[in-house]
PDB file of C-alpha atoms and ligand atoms in Angstrom:
ATOM      1  CA  UNK A   1     118.220 122.979  96.278  1.00 95.00           C
ATOM      2  CA  UNK A   2     116.900 119.466  96.526  1.00 98.00           C
ATOM      3  CA  UNK A   3     115.595 118.024  93.283  1.00 98.00           C
ATOM      4  CA  UNK A   4     113.036 115.142  93.525  1.00 98.00           C
ATOM      5  CA  UNK A   5     112.602 112.866  90.500  1.00 98.00           C
ATOM      6  CA  UNK A   6     108.953 112.133  90.422  1.00 98.00           C
ATOM      7  CA  UNK A   7     106.066 110.714  88.886  1.00 97.00           C
ATOM      8  CA  UNK A   8     102.304 111.040  90.095  1.00 96.00           C
ATOM      9  CA  UNK A   9     100.493 108.087  91.725  1.00 95.00           C
ATOM     10  CA  UNK A  10     103.815 106.409  92.653  1.00 96.00           C
ATOM     11  CA  UNK A  11     105.973 106.009  95.692  1.00 97.00           C
ATOM     12  CA  UNK A  12     107.605 109.233  94.771  1.00 98.00           C
ATOM     13  CA  UNK A  13     104.608 110.895  96.496  1.00 98.00           C
ATOM     14  CA  UNK A  14     106.317 109.769  99.812  1.00 98.00           C
ATOM     15  CA  UNK A  15     109.248 112.072  99.494  1.00 98.00           C
ATOM     16  CA  UNK A  16     107.125 114.915  98.038  1.00 98.00           C
ATOM     17  CA  UNK A  17     104.699 114.466 101.202  1.00 98.00           C
ATOM     18  CA  UNK A  18     107.798 114.878 103.591  1.00 98.00           C
ATOM     19  CA  UNK A  19     109.240 117.826 101.746  1.00 98.00           C
ATOM     20  CA  UNK A  20     105.723 119.507 101.987  1.00 98.00           C
ATOM     21  CA  UNK A  21     105.610 118.598 105.880  1.00 98.00           C
ATOM     22  CA  UNK A  22     109.044 120.088 106.241  1.00 98.00           C
ATOM     23  CA  UNK A  23     108.328 123.406 104.310  1.00 98.00           C
ATOM     24  CA  UNK A  24     111.740 123.360 102.446  1.00 97.00           C
ATOM     25  CA  UNK A  25     111.879 124.321  98.762  1.00 97.00           C
ATOM     26  CA  UNK A  26     112.621 121.693  96.203  1.00 98.00           C
ATOM     27  CA  UNK A  27     112.650 121.377  92.522  1.00 97.00           C
ATOM     28  CA  UNK A  28     110.138 118.583  91.240  1.00 98.00           C
ATOM     29  CA  UNK A  29     111.678 116.851  88.314  1.00 98.00           C
ATOM     30  CA  UNK A  30     108.641 115.149  86.408  1.00 98.00           C
ATOM     31  CA  UNK A  31     109.319 111.852  84.620  1.00 98.00           C
ATOM     32  CA  UNK A  32     106.727 110.884  82.005  1.00 97.00           C
ATOM     33  CA  UNK A  33     106.238 107.083  82.192  1.00 96.00           C
ATOM     34  CA  UNK A  34     104.223 107.056  79.258  1.00 96.00           C
ATOM     35  CA  UNK A  35     107.232 108.460  77.276  1.00 97.00           C
ATOM     36  CA  UNK A  36     109.687 106.059  79.150  1.00 97.00           C
ATOM     37  CA  UNK A  37     111.549 108.911  80.520  1.00 97.00           C
ATOM     38  CA  UNK A  38     112.482 106.809  83.659  1.00 98.00           C
ATOM     39  CA  UNK A  39     114.522 104.366  81.433  1.00 98.00           C
ATOM     40  CA  UNK A  40     116.360 107.136  79.434  1.00 98.00           C
ATOM     41  CA  UNK A  41     120.223 106.690  79.617  1.00 98.00           C
ATOM     42  CA  UNK A  42     120.350 110.144  81.559  1.00 97.00           C
ATOM     43  CA  UNK A  43     117.958 108.973  84.212  1.00 98.00           C
ATOM     44  CA  UNK A  44     119.451 105.378  84.594  1.00 98.00           C
ATOM     45  CA  UNK A  45     122.752 107.232  85.739  1.00 97.00           C
ATOM     46  CA  UNK A  46     120.556 108.674  88.601  1.00 98.00           C
ATOM     47  CA  UNK A  47     118.427 105.610  89.404  1.00 98.00           C
ATOM     48  CA  UNK A  48     120.155 102.509  87.749  1.00 98.00           C
ATOM     49  CA  UNK A  49     116.792 100.451  87.992  1.00 98.00           C
ATOM     50  CA  UNK A  50     114.889 103.083  86.235  1.00 98.00           C
ATOM     51  CA  UNK A  51     112.446 103.703  88.994  1.00 98.00           C
ATOM     52  CA  UNK A  52     110.983 106.705  91.128  1.00 98.00           C
ATOM     53  CA  UNK A  53     111.590 108.309  93.330  1.00 98.00           C
ATOM     54  CA  UNK A  54     115.212 109.550  93.314  1.00 98.00           C
ATOM     55  CA  UNK A  55     116.700 112.573  94.799  1.00 98.00           C
ATOM     56  CA  UNK A  56     119.614 114.775  94.455  1.00 98.00           C
ATOM     57  CA  UNK A  57     120.922 116.916  97.271  1.00 98.00           C
ATOM     58  CA  UNK A  58     123.886 118.869  96.529  1.00 97.00           C
ATOM     59  CA  UNK A  59     126.025 116.675  94.553  1.00 96.00           C
ATOM     60  CA  UNK A  60     124.634 113.527  96.140  1.00 97.00           C
ATOM     61  CA  UNK A  61     122.118 111.371  94.584  1.00 98.00           C
ATOM     62  CA  UNK A  62     119.831 108.808  96.430  1.00 98.00           C
ATOM     63  CA  UNK A  63     117.099 106.396  95.614  1.00 98.00           C
ATOM     64  CA  UNK A  64     114.597 104.256  97.609  1.00 98.00           C
ATOM     65  CA  UNK A  65     111.562 106.213  98.890  1.00 98.00           C
ATOM     66  CA  UNK A  66     111.907 105.194 102.408  1.00 98.00           C
ATOM     67  CA  UNK A  67     115.635 106.065 102.727  1.00 98.00           C
ATOM     68  CA  UNK A  68     114.864 109.446 101.206  1.00 98.00           C
ATOM     69  CA  UNK A  69     112.196 110.058 103.690  1.00 98.00           C
ATOM     70  CA  UNK A  70     114.194 109.092 106.571  1.00 98.00           C
ATOM     71  CA  UNK A  71     117.206 111.065 105.209  1.00 98.00           C
ATOM     72  CA  UNK A  72     115.129 114.220 104.914  1.00 98.00           C
ATOM     73  CA  UNK A  73     113.666 113.808 108.322  1.00 98.00           C
ATOM     74  CA  UNK A  74     117.033 113.573 109.894  1.00 98.00           C
ATOM     75  CA  UNK A  75     118.411 116.538 107.757  1.00 98.00           C
ATOM     76  CA  UNK A  76     115.773 118.877 109.527  1.00 98.00           C
ATOM     77  CA  UNK A  77     115.777 117.642 113.120  1.00 97.00           C
ATOM     78  CA  UNK A  78     114.092 120.943 114.131  1.00 98.00           C
ATOM     79  CA  UNK A  79     111.112 119.956 112.287  1.00 98.00           C
ATOM     80  CA  UNK A  80     110.788 116.969 114.697  1.00 98.00           C
ATOM     81  CA  UNK A  81     109.732 114.316 112.090  1.00 98.00           C
ATOM     82  CA  UNK A  82     111.915 111.673 113.471  1.00 98.00           C
ATOM     83  CA  UNK A  83     112.944 110.955 117.135  1.00 98.00           C
ATOM     84  CA  UNK A  84     116.707 111.941 117.564  1.00 97.00           C
ATOM     85  CA  UNK A  85     119.126 108.942 117.114  1.00 96.00           C
ATOM     86  CA  UNK A  86     119.991 108.926 120.650  1.00 96.00           C
ATOM     87  CA  UNK A  87     116.306 108.939 121.787  1.00 97.00           C
ATOM     88  CA  UNK A  88     114.762 105.620 123.195  1.00 97.00           C
ATOM     89  CA  UNK A  89     111.963 106.267 120.716  1.00 97.00           C
ATOM     90  CA  UNK A  90     114.271 105.665 117.764  1.00 98.00           C
ATOM     91  CA  UNK A  91     114.127 101.961 118.165  1.00 98.00           C
ATOM     92  CA  UNK A  92     110.211 101.810 117.439  1.00 98.00           C
ATOM     93  CA  UNK A  93     110.540 104.558 114.910  1.00 98.00           C
ATOM     94  CA  UNK A  94     112.927 102.122 113.051  1.00 98.00           C
ATOM     95  CA  UNK A  95     110.636  99.327 113.715  1.00 98.00           C
ATOM     96  CA  UNK A  96     107.655 100.725 111.856  1.00 98.00           C
ATOM     97  CA  UNK A  97     109.759 102.524 109.165  1.00 98.00           C
ATOM     98  CA  UNK A  98     111.418  99.285 108.089  1.00 98.00           C
ATOM     99  CA  UNK A  99     108.297  97.034 108.717  1.00 98.00           C
ATOM    100  CA  UNK A 100     106.361  99.455 106.464  1.00 98.00           C
ATOM    101  CA  UNK A 101     109.005  99.779 103.726  1.00 98.00           C
ATOM    102  CA  UNK A 102     109.780  96.040 103.666  1.00 98.00           C
ATOM    103  CA  UNK A 103     107.330  93.467 104.764  1.00 98.00           C
ATOM    104  CA  UNK A 104     104.170  95.519 104.450  1.00 98.00           C
ATOM    105  CA  UNK A 105     104.957  97.057 101.061  1.00 98.00           C
ATOM    106  CA  UNK A 106     105.971  93.737  99.875  1.00 98.00           C
ATOM    107  CA  UNK A 107     102.664  91.898 100.747  1.00 98.00           C
ATOM    108  CA  UNK A 108     100.341  94.704  99.510  1.00 98.00           C
ATOM    109  CA  UNK A 109     102.255  95.074  96.323  1.00 98.00           C
ATOM    110  CA  UNK A 110     102.362  91.326  95.636  1.00 97.00           C
ATOM    111  CA  UNK A 111      98.595  91.234  95.975  1.00 98.00           C
ATOM    112  CA  UNK A 112      98.145  93.995  93.545  1.00 98.00           C
ATOM    113  CA  UNK A 113     100.564  92.376  91.008  1.00 98.00           C
ATOM    114  CA  UNK A 114      98.530  89.305  91.190  1.00 98.00           C
ATOM    115  CA  UNK A 115      95.160  90.746  91.009  1.00 98.00           C
ATOM    116  CA  UNK A 116      95.665  93.806  88.813  1.00 97.00           C
ATOM    117  CA  UNK A 117      98.808  94.892  87.322  1.00 96.00           C
ATOM    118  CA  UNK A 118      99.957  91.532  85.682  1.00 97.00           C
ATOM    119  CA  UNK A 119      98.284  90.325  82.668  1.00 98.00           C
ATOM    120  CA  UNK A 120      95.605  87.797  83.373  1.00 97.00           C
ATOM    121  CA  UNK A 121      97.577  84.760  82.359  1.00 98.00           C
ATOM    122  CA  UNK A 122     100.539  85.744  84.460  1.00 97.00           C
ATOM    123  CA  UNK A 123      98.427  86.208  87.790  1.00 98.00           C
ATOM    124  CA  UNK A 124      98.910  83.462  90.256  1.00 98.00           C
ATOM    125  CA  UNK A 125      95.832  83.278  92.353  1.00 97.00           C
ATOM    126  CA  UNK A 126      97.552  81.268  95.076  1.00 98.00           C
ATOM    127  CA  UNK A 127     100.007  84.107  95.488  1.00 98.00           C
ATOM    128  CA  UNK A 128      97.144  86.694  95.572  1.00 98.00           C
ATOM    129  CA  UNK A 129      95.446  84.786  98.286  1.00 98.00           C
ATOM    130  CA  UNK A 130      98.682  84.141 100.368  1.00 98.00           C
ATOM    131  CA  UNK A 131      99.572  88.026 100.009  1.00 98.00           C
ATOM    132  CA  UNK A 132      96.095  88.789 101.117  1.00 98.00           C
ATOM    133  CA  UNK A 133      96.435  86.674 104.118  1.00 98.00           C
ATOM    134  CA  UNK A 134      99.740  88.186 105.109  1.00 98.00           C
ATOM    135  CA  UNK A 135      98.367  91.583 104.727  1.00 98.00           C
ATOM    136  CA  UNK A 136      95.513  90.815 107.014  1.00 98.00           C
ATOM    137  CA  UNK A 137      97.808  89.341 109.645  1.00 98.00           C
ATOM    138  CA  UNK A 138      99.764  92.632 109.601  1.00 98.00           C
ATOM    139  CA  UNK A 139      96.884  94.862 109.370  1.00 98.00           C
ATOM    140  CA  UNK A 140      95.685  93.078 112.675  1.00 98.00           C
ATOM    141  CA  UNK A 141      98.819  94.039 114.566  1.00 98.00           C
ATOM    142  CA  UNK A 142      98.721  97.722 113.348  1.00 98.00           C
ATOM    143  CA  UNK A 143      94.952  97.969 114.016  1.00 98.00           C
ATOM    144  CA  UNK A 144      95.731  97.023 117.669  1.00 98.00           C
ATOM    145  CA  UNK A 145      98.724  99.381 117.909  1.00 98.00           C
ATOM    146  CA  UNK A 146      96.771 102.380 116.485  1.00 98.00           C
ATOM    147  CA  UNK A 147      93.716 101.641 118.719  1.00 97.00           C
ATOM    148  CA  UNK A 148      95.022 104.073 121.461  1.00 96.00           C
ATOM    149  CA  UNK A 149      97.422 106.215 119.206  1.00 98.00           C
ATOM    150  CA  UNK A 150      96.828 109.117 116.786  1.00 97.00           C
ATOM    151  CA  UNK A 151     100.136 108.237 115.002  1.00 98.00           C
ATOM    152  CA  UNK A 152     102.072 105.040 114.615  1.00 98.00           C
ATOM    153  CA  UNK A 153     104.669 106.558 117.439  1.00 98.00           C
ATOM    154  CA  UNK A 154     101.814 107.664 119.587  1.00 98.00           C
ATOM    155  CA  UNK A 155     101.057 111.261 119.862  1.00 96.00           C
ATOM    156  CA  UNK A 156     103.694 112.667 117.504  1.00 97.00           C
ATOM    157  CA  UNK A 157     103.459 112.668 113.581  1.00 98.00           C
ATOM    158  CA  UNK A 158     106.646 111.032 112.191  1.00 98.00           C
ATOM    159  CA  UNK A 159     108.291 110.109 109.063  1.00 98.00           C
ATOM    160  CA  UNK A 160     107.211 106.552 109.578  1.00 98.00           C
ATOM    161  CA  UNK A 161     103.682 107.725 109.291  1.00 98.00           C
ATOM    162  CA  UNK A 162     104.342 108.763 105.740  1.00 98.00           C
ATOM    163  CA  UNK A 163     105.555 105.254 104.669  1.00 98.00           C
ATOM    164  CA  UNK A 164     102.869 103.404 106.642  1.00 98.00           C
ATOM    165  CA  UNK A 165     100.011 105.697 105.645  1.00 98.00           C
ATOM    166  CA  UNK A 166     100.758 105.728 101.992  1.00 98.00           C
ATOM    167  CA  UNK A 167     100.468 101.892 102.108  1.00 98.00           C
ATOM    168  CA  UNK A 168      97.420 101.954 104.201  1.00 98.00           C
ATOM    169  CA  UNK A 169      95.544 104.102 101.740  1.00 98.00           C
ATOM    170  CA  UNK A 170      96.892 101.800  98.763  1.00 98.00           C
ATOM    171  CA  UNK A 171      95.635  98.705 100.719  1.00 98.00           C
ATOM    172  CA  UNK A 172      92.298 100.402 101.411  1.00 98.00           C
ATOM    173  CA  UNK A 173      91.634 101.246  97.865  1.00 97.00           C
ATOM    174  CA  UNK A 174      92.105  97.661  96.982  1.00 98.00           C
ATOM    175  CA  UNK A 175      89.561  96.618  99.798  1.00 98.00           C
ATOM    176  CA  UNK A 176      91.970  94.840 101.879  1.00 98.00           C
ATOM    177  CA  UNK A 177      91.149  96.768 104.993  1.00 98.00           C
ATOM    178  CA  UNK A 178      87.363  96.139 105.399  1.00 98.00           C
ATOM    179  CA  UNK A 179      87.884  94.451 108.736  1.00 98.00           C
ATOM    180  CA  UNK A 180      90.170  97.080 110.121  1.00 98.00           C
ATOM    181  CA  UNK A 181      88.301 100.309 110.855  1.00 98.00           C
ATOM    182  CA  UNK A 182      90.960 101.934 113.079  1.00 98.00           C
ATOM    183  CA  UNK A 183      93.503 101.329 110.268  1.00 98.00           C
ATOM    184  CA  UNK A 184      91.250 102.778 107.633  1.00 98.00           C
ATOM    185  CA  UNK A 185      90.442 105.860 109.630  1.00 98.00           C
ATOM    186  CA  UNK A 186      94.191 106.401 110.298  1.00 98.00           C
ATOM    187  CA  UNK A 187      94.826 106.409 106.591  1.00 98.00           C
ATOM    188  CA  UNK A 188      91.861 108.753 105.998  1.00 98.00           C
ATOM    189  CA  UNK A 189      93.195 111.054 108.647  1.00 98.00           C
ATOM    190  CA  UNK A 190      96.890 111.010 107.403  1.00 98.00           C
ATOM    191  CA  UNK A 191      95.224 111.809 103.895  1.00 98.00           C
ATOM    192  CA  UNK A 192      93.781 114.951 105.374  1.00 98.00           C
ATOM    193  CA  UNK A 193      96.974 116.502 106.247  1.00 98.00           C
ATOM    194  CA  UNK A 194      97.509 119.710 104.261  1.00 98.00           C
ATOM    195  CA  UNK A 195     101.158 118.475 103.181  1.00 98.00           C
ATOM    196  CA  UNK A 196      99.691 115.261 101.976  1.00 98.00           C
ATOM    197  CA  UNK A 197      97.013 117.304  99.912  1.00 98.00           C
ATOM    198  CA  UNK A 198      99.672 119.474  98.334  1.00 97.00           C
ATOM    199  CA  UNK A 199     101.905 116.495  97.620  1.00 97.00           C
ATOM    200  CA  UNK A 200      99.334 114.673  95.644  1.00 96.00           C
ATOM    201  CA  UNK A 201      97.423 117.467  94.128  1.00 94.00           C
ATOM    202  CA  UNK A 202      99.000 117.356  90.661  1.00 88.00           C
TER     203      UNK A 202
HETATM  204  N1  GSH B   1     111.441 100.104  96.747  1.00 70.82           N
HETATM  205  C1  GSH B   1     111.433 101.232  95.789  1.00 70.82           C
HETATM  206  C2  GSH B   1     110.349 100.806  94.651  1.00 70.82           C
HETATM  207  C3  GSH B   1     110.395 101.941  93.716  1.00 70.82           C
HETATM  208  C4  GSH B   1     109.361 101.632  92.691  1.00 70.82           C
HETATM  209  O1  GSH B   1     109.098 100.389  92.379  1.00 70.82           O
HETATM  210  N2  GSH B   1     108.913 102.552  91.870  1.00 70.82           N
HETATM  211  C5  GSH B   1     107.859 102.316  90.870  1.00 70.82           C
HETATM  212  C6  GSH B   1     106.634 103.214  91.051  1.00 70.82           C
HETATM  213  S1  GSH B   1     105.966 103.063  92.607  1.00 70.82           S
HETATM  214  C7  GSH B   1     108.472 102.671  89.541  1.00 70.82           C
HETATM  215  O2  GSH B   1     109.306 103.405  89.312  1.00 70.82           O
HETATM  216  N3  GSH B   1     108.184 101.683  88.718  1.00 70.82           N
HETATM  217  C8  GSH B   1     108.495 101.992  87.284  1.00 70.82           C
HETATM  218  C9  GSH B   1     109.397 100.652  86.759  1.00 70.82           C
HETATM  219  O3  GSH B   1     109.709  99.615  87.523  1.00 70.82           O
HETATM  220  O4  GSH B   1     109.682 100.583  85.482  1.00 70.82           O
HETATM  221  C10 GSH B   1     111.098 102.569  96.585  1.00 70.82           C
HETATM  222  O5  GSH B   1     110.398 102.614  97.601  1.00 70.82           O
HETATM  223  O6  GSH B   1     111.564 103.607  96.071  1.00 70.82           O
END
């Protein structure tokens, strides 16, 4: 059975969300950050950076949330959570998946670090401002794209929505999306999905 190495309120909710969407059985292996379980010698053999998520499938281990989500979408093609590799839609799927996990994640997280996570004397206001501006620039593109789409690829929910919506929700909590009503309602809608609710319930 698939095993997910997990801690609540982290990026490990992303693979848990897709596992719930897929409806496949999995074993949730919780790591207690307060006890430093993610930095234990045993766990460092699974994720050498001591982060979550990581996943075991058979005798293979994998880390990086978007890689896990994309892998799971492809493993169960009958669930239609990713366009098939040969489909033309696959190009745009990759676009939003990589955009979300790379540039968008980076800008949002940098803002978070320099306004909240770091101790005050380590925060650099100019980095926070620049990150905020980058998030706004990207949000504008997303706002326009989602104007006439229910999901980032159009009419169908996909694994790209899992990565994107988790970030949209995070950015919204930090009040970075006040000028982007379409994006905010997209995040809210994705958060109402039963699979998301189950994945974040405990
Ligand atoms: N790019 C990685 C980031 C993983 C990551 O930074 N995870 C955070 C939680 S969201 C973590 O485990 N932090 C603990 C630490 O760095 O010690 C992914 O998407 O999986």
